[in-house]
């Protein structure tokens, strides 16, 4: 009799595994929302995943499984599987659909008038809903991660695969939720804001990016966004360094081979980008153009990010007719500009590409662009 029940339990375990693997594969679309035209497809996949998780959860909570969960040692593995199926079913029945509903609503909303003006109301309305969906999802993933440690190889492997997928999804949703909480303030919903747009070249690497070649100014006021002119790093150098601490002086200048200047060019030397922002503000306040204007933050962009923007917002044509696209922008800024153009032109070309791509991003804002915006709370 025990052998019969053991075989039946093993057979049902294989069914549970198949249902859960199929569900996790279907949920993969939630972690890759780079193409929001696929939202309807992802929603359909979530619906299909719900069928799979419901079937797995029903099997795993049958009478046989409940009895087996009381067994010594390996009963804990049964409890783990039951917890895995319960979490998976809750996610696709509640947390993930909440998140997808927010994205679908925002996708259909008119976020931009096309002239640099962003309609903040849909974003403000989405803040609470996406925070609620994120909290629900994070709680379920945490519940998953607190399940008893498995002993059986098949259960351990299934748990590890599920944990990897759920962690990726939780990180993605948490990142987007954080962006939506910060974005209205960033866009001047309560008062005008001024930001330094720091264009970095990773051909000369620094801890949090690369050498700062030029700095533009971005202003926002209740969703209205303007991109000001860029100034080369040479215009900022006369105004000194970014107030490094004694420890930073020793680490990045005195002790090692780096010999960083801490002027505008080297502000990305700090691994903590909040220190780069503080350094930028210190220099900004000494300049004639920044001394009477509060700097609210910085945006740091590099060639790879600018290439991603050209994929979304369109190609850039530089004065000699060269067309930069979503495939060649990074290579041009990291390599060809140094080979084919004199040093005197390189920073100006980089600034032009940054100004056009970021300007286009802000003047034609939609949900896709919001999801790649370099916005953080630093």
Short mmCIF file of C-alpha atoms in Angstrom, two decimals:
data_model
loop_
_atom_site.label_atom_id
_atom_site.label_comp_id
_atom_site.label_asym_id
_atom_site.label_seq_id
_atom_site.Cartn_x
_atom_site.Cartn_y
_atom_site.Cartn_z
CA UNK A 1 0.00 0.00 0.00
CA UNK A 2 2.79 2.41 0.94
CA UNK A 3 4.53 1.59 -2.34
CA UNK A 4 1.36 2.41 -4.26
CA UNK A 5 0.99 5.76 -2.51
CA UNK A 6 4.68 6.46 -3.05
CA UNK A 7 4.35 5.86 -6.79
CA UNK A 8 1.20 8.00 -6.93
CA UNK A 9 2.93 10.81 -5.04
CA UNK A 10 5.92 10.62 -7.39
CA UNK A 11 3.62 10.73 -10.42
CA UNK A 12 1.77 13.74 -9.07
CA UNK A 13 5.06 15.44 -8.20
CA UNK A 14 6.09 15.19 -11.85
CA UNK A 15 2.77 16.76 -12.84
CA UNK A 16 3.29 19.60 -10.36
CA UNK A 17 6.80 20.16 -11.70
CA UNK A 18 5.55 20.31 -15.29
CA UNK A 19 2.79 22.79 -14.42
CA UNK A 20 5.15 25.03 -12.43
CA UNK A 21 7.87 25.01 -15.10
CA UNK A 22 5.32 25.98 -17.75
CA UNK A 23 3.97 28.75 -15.53
CA UNK A 24 7.44 30.18 -14.86
CA UNK A 25 8.24 30.12 -18.56
CA UNK A 26 5.03 32.05 -19.30
CA UNK A 27 5.82 34.59 -16.58
CA UNK A 28 9.15 35.38 -18.23
CA UNK A 29 7.43 38.12 -20.23
CA UNK A 30 6.90 40.15 -17.06
CA UNK A 31 10.67 40.45 -16.56
CA UNK A 32 11.22 41.57 -20.17
CA UNK A 33 8.90 44.46 -20.91
CA UNK A 34 11.30 46.26 -23.24
CA UNK A 35 8.68 46.06 -25.99
CA UNK A 36 5.41 47.30 -24.52
CA UNK A 37 3.61 46.43 -27.74
CA UNK A 38 3.65 42.92 -26.28
CA UNK A 39 1.55 43.85 -23.23
CA UNK A 40 -1.52 42.05 -24.59
CA UNK A 41 0.56 38.97 -25.31
CA UNK A 42 2.08 39.04 -21.82
CA UNK A 43 -1.39 39.38 -20.28
CA UNK A 44 -2.52 36.33 -22.25
CA UNK A 45 0.53 34.42 -21.02
CA UNK A 46 -0.30 35.37 -17.43
CA UNK A 47 -3.81 34.03 -17.94
CA UNK A 48 -2.35 30.77 -19.25
CA UNK A 49 0.09 30.68 -16.32
CA UNK A 50 -2.85 31.02 -13.94
CA UNK A 51 -4.30 27.79 -15.34
CA UNK A 52 -0.97 26.05 -14.76
CA UNK A 53 -0.44 27.32 -11.21
CA UNK A 54 -4.03 26.52 -10.23
CA UNK A 55 -3.58 22.94 -11.44
CA UNK A 56 -0.26 22.58 -9.60
CA UNK A 57 -1.69 24.08 -6.42
CA UNK A 58 -4.72 21.78 -6.46
CA UNK A 59 -2.58 18.67 -6.84
CA UNK A 60 -0.07 19.74 -4.18
CA UNK A 61 -2.79 20.34 -1.61
CA UNK A 62 -4.60 17.05 -2.14
CA UNK A 63 -5.20 14.58 0.68
CA UNK A 64 -2.18 12.44 -0.21
CA UNK A 65 0.16 15.45 -0.07
CA UNK A 66 -1.30 16.68 3.21
CA UNK A 67 -0.66 13.26 4.77
CA UNK A 68 2.85 13.08 3.30
CA UNK A 69 3.70 16.52 4.71
CA UNK A 70 3.53 15.04 8.21
CA UNK A 71 6.26 12.50 7.51
CA UNK A 72 9.62 13.01 9.28
CA UNK A 73 12.47 14.74 7.38
CA UNK A 74 11.07 14.58 3.86
CA UNK A 75 7.70 15.89 4.91
CA UNK A 76 9.38 19.29 4.86
CA UNK A 77 9.96 18.90 1.11
CA UNK A 78 6.24 18.36 0.63
CA UNK A 79 5.54 21.51 2.64
CA UNK A 80 8.03 23.40 0.45
CA UNK A 81 6.34 22.24 -2.74
CA UNK A 82 2.94 23.20 -1.31
CA UNK A 83 4.31 26.64 -0.46
CA UNK A 84 5.80 27.04 -3.92
CA UNK A 85 2.53 26.23 -5.64
CA UNK A 86 0.57 28.46 -3.25
CA UNK A 87 2.86 31.44 -3.88
CA UNK A 88 2.86 30.88 -7.63
CA UNK A 89 -0.93 30.76 -7.73
CA UNK A 90 -1.26 33.92 -5.62
CA UNK A 91 1.19 35.79 -7.83
CA UNK A 92 -0.55 35.08 -11.12
CA UNK A 93 -4.03 35.46 -9.62
CA UNK A 94 -3.47 38.75 -7.82
CA UNK A 95 -0.09 40.52 -7.69
CA UNK A 96 1.03 40.25 -11.32
CA UNK A 97 -2.39 41.14 -12.84
CA UNK A 98 -2.47 44.26 -10.63
CA UNK A 99 0.89 45.31 -12.05
CA UNK A 100 -0.11 44.59 -15.64
CA UNK A 101 -3.36 46.56 -15.21
CA UNK A 102 -1.32 49.63 -14.20
CA UNK A 103 0.95 49.30 -17.24
CA UNK A 104 -1.99 48.79 -19.59
CA UNK A 105 -3.71 51.90 -18.24
CA UNK A 106 -0.57 53.98 -18.59
CA UNK A 107 0.12 52.68 -22.07
CA UNK A 108 -3.27 53.90 -23.26
CA UNK A 109 -2.95 57.26 -21.48
CA UNK A 110 -1.88 60.39 -23.35
CA UNK A 111 1.39 61.10 -21.51
CA UNK A 112 2.98 63.55 -23.92
CA UNK A 113 1.80 66.37 -26.13
CA UNK A 114 4.92 65.96 -28.26
CA UNK A 115 6.38 69.40 -27.46
CA UNK A 116 8.27 68.61 -24.29
CA UNK A 117 5.17 68.74 -22.09
CA UNK A 118 4.35 65.64 -20.07
CA UNK A 119 0.90 65.00 -18.63
CA UNK A 120 1.64 64.09 -15.02
CA UNK A 121 -1.90 63.17 -13.96
CA UNK A 122 -1.85 59.53 -15.22
CA UNK A 123 1.51 59.02 -13.50
CA UNK A 124 0.27 60.51 -10.24
CA UNK A 125 -2.81 58.27 -10.41
CA UNK A 126 -0.63 55.22 -11.09
CA UNK A 127 1.67 55.81 -8.10
CA UNK A 128 -0.60 54.24 -5.49
CA UNK A 129 -1.71 51.33 -7.67
CA UNK A 130 1.78 50.31 -8.72
CA UNK A 131 3.01 50.63 -5.12
CA UNK A 132 0.18 48.35 -3.96
CA UNK A 133 0.93 45.80 -6.69
CA UNK A 134 4.63 45.94 -5.86
CA UNK A 135 4.03 45.45 -2.14
CA UNK A 136 1.83 42.42 -2.82
CA UNK A 137 4.38 40.91 -5.18
CA UNK A 138 7.34 41.52 -2.85
CA UNK A 139 5.44 39.88 0.05
CA UNK A 140 4.73 36.78 -2.02
CA UNK A 141 8.35 36.47 -3.19
CA UNK A 142 9.55 36.90 0.39
CA UNK A 143 7.13 34.18 1.46
CA UNK A 144 8.60 31.93 -1.23
CA UNK A 145 12.15 32.60 -0.06
CA UNK A 146 11.23 31.72 3.54
CA UNK A 147 9.98 28.23 2.68
CA UNK A 148 11.68 25.26 4.40
CA UNK A 149 14.93 24.11 2.84
CA UNK A 150 14.41 21.09 0.59
CA UNK A 151 16.33 17.78 0.76
CA UNK A 152 15.17 16.04 -2.40
CA UNK A 153 17.14 16.98 -5.51
CA UNK A 154 14.12 17.49 -7.75
CA UNK A 155 12.52 19.83 -5.22
CA UNK A 156 15.76 21.74 -4.62
CA UNK A 157 16.29 22.28 -8.34
CA UNK A 158 12.68 23.36 -8.90
CA UNK A 159 12.86 25.75 -5.95
CA UNK A 160 16.14 27.29 -7.18
CA UNK A 161 14.79 27.82 -10.71
CA UNK A 162 11.62 29.38 -9.37
CA UNK A 163 13.55 31.61 -6.99
CA UNK A 164 15.73 32.92 -9.82
CA UNK A 165 12.70 33.79 -11.96
CA UNK A 166 10.70 35.33 -9.13
CA UNK A 167 13.66 37.40 -7.93
CA UNK A 168 14.15 38.82 -11.43
CA UNK A 169 10.47 39.70 -11.62
CA UNK A 170 10.45 41.22 -8.12
CA UNK A 171 13.51 43.35 -8.92
CA UNK A 172 11.96 44.59 -12.18
CA UNK A 173 8.64 45.52 -10.59
CA UNK A 174 10.36 47.12 -7.60
CA UNK A 175 12.54 49.21 -9.91
CA UNK A 176 9.53 50.43 -11.88
CA UNK A 177 7.57 51.16 -8.73
CA UNK A 178 10.47 53.24 -7.42
CA UNK A 179 10.65 55.16 -10.70
CA UNK A 180 6.96 56.03 -10.56
CA UNK A 181 7.25 57.23 -6.97
CA UNK A 182 10.13 59.56 -7.87
CA UNK A 183 9.13 60.66 -11.38
CA UNK A 184 6.53 63.37 -10.57
CA UNK A 185 8.94 65.21 -8.25
CA UNK A 186 11.70 64.77 -10.83
CA UNK A 187 9.44 66.35 -13.43
CA UNK A 188 8.64 69.36 -11.26
CA UNK A 189 5.15 68.45 -10.08
CA UNK A 190 5.51 70.59 -6.95
CA UNK A 191 8.14 73.15 -8.02
CA UNK A 192 10.58 73.80 -10.91
CA UNK A 193 13.68 71.61 -10.95
CA UNK A 194 17.14 71.98 -12.50
CA UNK A 195 19.43 69.05 -13.32
CA UNK A 196 22.90 68.68 -14.75
CA UNK A 197 23.01 66.21 -17.65
CA UNK A 198 26.51 64.74 -17.52
CA UNK A 199 27.65 63.05 -20.73
CA UNK A 200 30.23 60.36 -20.00
CA UNK A 201 32.55 58.43 -22.28
CA UNK A 202 33.40 54.97 -20.98
CA UNK A 203 36.42 54.87 -23.29
CA UNK A 204 38.09 56.44 -20.26
CA UNK A 205 36.47 54.47 -17.46
CA UNK A 206 35.68 55.68 -13.98
CA UNK A 207 34.09 53.79 -11.08
CA UNK A 208 30.50 54.79 -11.87
CA UNK A 209 30.82 55.45 -15.60
CA UNK A 210 33.47 57.34 -17.50
CA UNK A 211 35.18 60.65 -18.09
CA UNK A 212 32.71 63.56 -18.12
CA UNK A 213 33.09 65.24 -21.52
CA UNK A 214 30.34 67.84 -21.31
CA UNK A 215 27.42 68.96 -19.14
CA UNK A 216 24.01 70.15 -20.26
CA UNK A 217 21.15 71.58 -18.24
CA UNK A 218 17.68 70.03 -17.97
CA UNK A 219 14.84 72.02 -16.39
CA UNK A 220 11.42 70.65 -15.49
CA UNK A 221 8.28 72.49 -14.36
CA UNK A 222 5.00 70.64 -13.85
CA UNK A 223 5.85 68.23 -16.65
CA UNK A 224 7.31 70.82 -19.03
CA UNK A 225 10.85 69.76 -19.92
CA UNK A 226 13.60 71.86 -21.53
CA UNK A 227 17.12 70.84 -22.56
CA UNK A 228 19.62 73.69 -22.35
CA UNK A 229 22.96 74.06 -24.10
CA UNK A 230 25.89 71.84 -23.24
CA UNK A 231 29.19 73.22 -21.96
CA UNK A 232 32.43 71.34 -22.47
CA UNK A 233 34.40 70.09 -19.51
CA UNK A 234 36.98 72.76 -20.36
CA UNK A 235 34.50 75.47 -19.36
CA UNK A 236 34.05 73.86 -15.94
CA UNK A 237 37.70 73.04 -15.15
CA UNK A 238 38.58 76.60 -13.97
CA UNK A 239 36.01 76.26 -11.18
CA UNK A 240 37.90 73.61 -9.31
CA UNK A 241 37.27 70.18 -7.85
CA UNK A 242 34.17 68.55 -6.41
CA UNK A 243 35.17 68.83 -2.74
CA UNK A 244 36.57 65.31 -2.18
CA UNK A 245 36.94 64.12 1.40
CA UNK A 246 40.32 63.32 2.93
CA UNK A 247 39.72 59.59 2.47
CA UNK A 248 38.73 60.07 -1.17
CA UNK A 249 41.88 62.13 -1.77
CA UNK A 250 44.03 59.35 -0.35
CA UNK A 251 42.27 56.51 -2.18
CA UNK A 252 41.91 58.08 -5.62
CA UNK A 253 44.91 60.41 -5.75
CA UNK A 254 47.67 59.82 -3.19
CA UNK A 255 47.80 56.05 -2.63
CA UNK A 256 47.11 54.56 -6.02
CA UNK A 257 48.10 55.02 -9.64
CA UNK A 258 44.84 56.77 -10.61
CA UNK A 259 45.80 60.33 -9.68
CA UNK A 260 42.29 61.66 -10.18
CA UNK A 261 41.87 65.43 -10.47
CA UNK A 262 38.35 65.50 -8.94
CA UNK A 263 37.46 68.27 -11.38
CA UNK A 264 34.46 67.88 -13.70
CA UNK A 265 36.19 65.23 -15.81
CA UNK A 266 36.67 62.83 -12.91
CA UNK A 267 33.43 63.18 -10.97
CA UNK A 268 32.37 59.64 -11.95
CA UNK A 269 35.37 58.29 -10.04
CA UNK A 270 33.14 57.66 -7.03
CA UNK A 271 31.49 54.20 -6.86
CA UNK A 272 28.59 55.94 -5.07
CA UNK A 273 26.91 58.16 -7.66
CA UNK A 274 25.41 60.34 -4.93
CA UNK A 275 28.98 61.58 -4.33
CA UNK A 276 29.25 62.40 -8.04
CA UNK A 277 26.08 64.48 -7.70
CA UNK A 278 27.43 66.26 -4.63
CA UNK A 279 30.69 66.99 -6.44
CA UNK A 280 28.80 68.35 -9.44
CA UNK A 281 26.75 70.63 -7.20
CA UNK A 282 29.89 71.98 -5.51
CA UNK A 283 31.44 72.91 -8.86
CA UNK A 284 28.13 74.20 -10.25
CA UNK A 285 27.73 76.67 -7.39
CA UNK A 286 31.09 78.28 -8.22
CA UNK A 287 30.23 78.92 -11.86
CA UNK A 288 28.70 82.21 -13.10
CA UNK A 289 25.83 80.29 -14.75
CA UNK A 290 25.06 78.12 -11.71
CA UNK A 291 25.81 80.30 -8.69
CA UNK A 292 22.26 81.68 -8.50
CA UNK A 293 20.42 78.49 -9.48
CA UNK A 294 19.86 75.50 -7.22
CA UNK A 295 20.97 72.22 -8.78
CA UNK A 296 18.43 69.55 -7.79
CA UNK A 297 20.26 66.52 -9.15
CA UNK A 298 22.21 64.99 -12.00
CA UNK A 299 21.58 62.64 -14.90
CA UNK A 300 24.61 60.61 -15.97
CA UNK A 301 24.44 59.12 -19.46
CA UNK A 302 26.95 57.03 -21.38
CA UNK A 303 27.21 55.84 -25.02
CA UNK A 304 25.35 52.57 -24.41
CA UNK A 305 22.40 54.40 -22.84
CA UNK A 306 22.36 56.92 -25.70
CA UNK A 307 22.28 54.04 -28.19
CA UNK A 308 19.27 52.57 -26.40
CA UNK A 309 17.56 55.96 -26.67
CA UNK A 310 18.18 56.16 -30.41
CA UNK A 311 16.47 52.78 -30.79
CA UNK A 312 13.37 54.24 -29.19
CA UNK A 313 13.36 57.90 -30.15
CA UNK A 314 15.00 57.87 -33.59
CA UNK A 315 18.31 58.32 -35.40
CA UNK A 316 20.72 61.23 -34.94
CA UNK A 317 22.51 62.89 -37.86
CA UNK A 318 25.71 64.77 -37.04
CA UNK A 319 26.97 67.75 -39.14
CA UNK A 320 29.08 65.70 -41.57
CA UNK A 321 26.04 63.56 -42.47
CA UNK A 322 26.92 60.50 -40.41
CA UNK A 323 23.74 58.81 -39.14
CA UNK A 324 23.81 57.28 -35.70
CA UNK A 325 21.26 54.56 -35.00
CA UNK A 326 20.24 52.10 -32.32
CA UNK A 327 22.99 49.81 -33.60
CA UNK A 328 26.06 52.00 -34.14
CA UNK A 329 25.84 54.92 -31.67
CA UNK A 330 27.86 53.29 -28.90
CA UNK A 331 30.61 52.14 -31.28
CA UNK A 332 30.82 55.62 -32.80
CA UNK A 333 31.12 57.40 -29.44
CA UNK A 334 33.46 54.87 -27.90
CA UNK A 335 35.71 54.26 -30.89
CA UNK A 336 35.17 55.95 -34.24
CA UNK A 337 34.92 59.49 -32.88
CA UNK A 338 38.43 59.10 -31.43
CA UNK A 339 39.81 57.68 -34.69
CA UNK A 340 38.08 59.80 -37.33
CA UNK A 341 37.75 63.23 -35.66
CA UNK A 342 40.26 65.64 -34.11
CA UNK A 343 40.31 65.95 -30.32
CA UNK A 344 38.89 69.46 -30.57
CA UNK A 345 35.66 68.08 -32.07
CA UNK A 346 35.11 64.97 -29.95
CA UNK A 347 33.44 66.50 -26.89
CA UNK A 348 31.21 68.66 -29.10
CA UNK A 349 30.03 65.63 -31.09
CA UNK A 350 29.31 63.70 -27.93
CA UNK A 351 27.36 66.65 -26.55
CA UNK A 352 25.36 66.97 -29.75
CA UNK A 353 24.35 63.30 -29.67
CA UNK A 354 23.43 63.52 -25.99
CA UNK A 355 21.42 66.71 -26.50
CA UNK A 356 19.46 65.33 -29.46
CA UNK A 357 18.72 61.90 -28.01
CA UNK A 358 17.82 63.04 -24.50
CA UNK A 359 15.89 66.01 -25.89
CA UNK A 360 13.90 63.68 -28.14
CA UNK A 361 13.27 61.38 -25.18
CA UNK A 362 11.74 64.17 -23.13
CA UNK A 363 9.75 65.73 -25.97
CA UNK A 364 8.09 62.44 -26.95
CA UNK A 365 7.64 60.73 -23.61
CA UNK A 366 5.66 57.51 -23.49
CA UNK A 367 5.60 54.51 -21.18
CA UNK A 368 8.47 52.80 -23.00
CA UNK A 369 10.73 55.79 -22.43
CA UNK A 370 9.69 56.14 -18.79
CA UNK A 371 10.78 52.56 -18.21
CA UNK A 372 14.35 53.32 -19.38
CA UNK A 373 14.70 56.81 -17.89
CA UNK A 374 17.84 57.18 -15.73
CA UNK A 375 15.85 58.32 -12.70
CA UNK A 376 16.87 57.46 -9.15
CA UNK A 377 16.52 59.01 -5.73
CA UNK A 378 20.12 60.19 -5.70
#
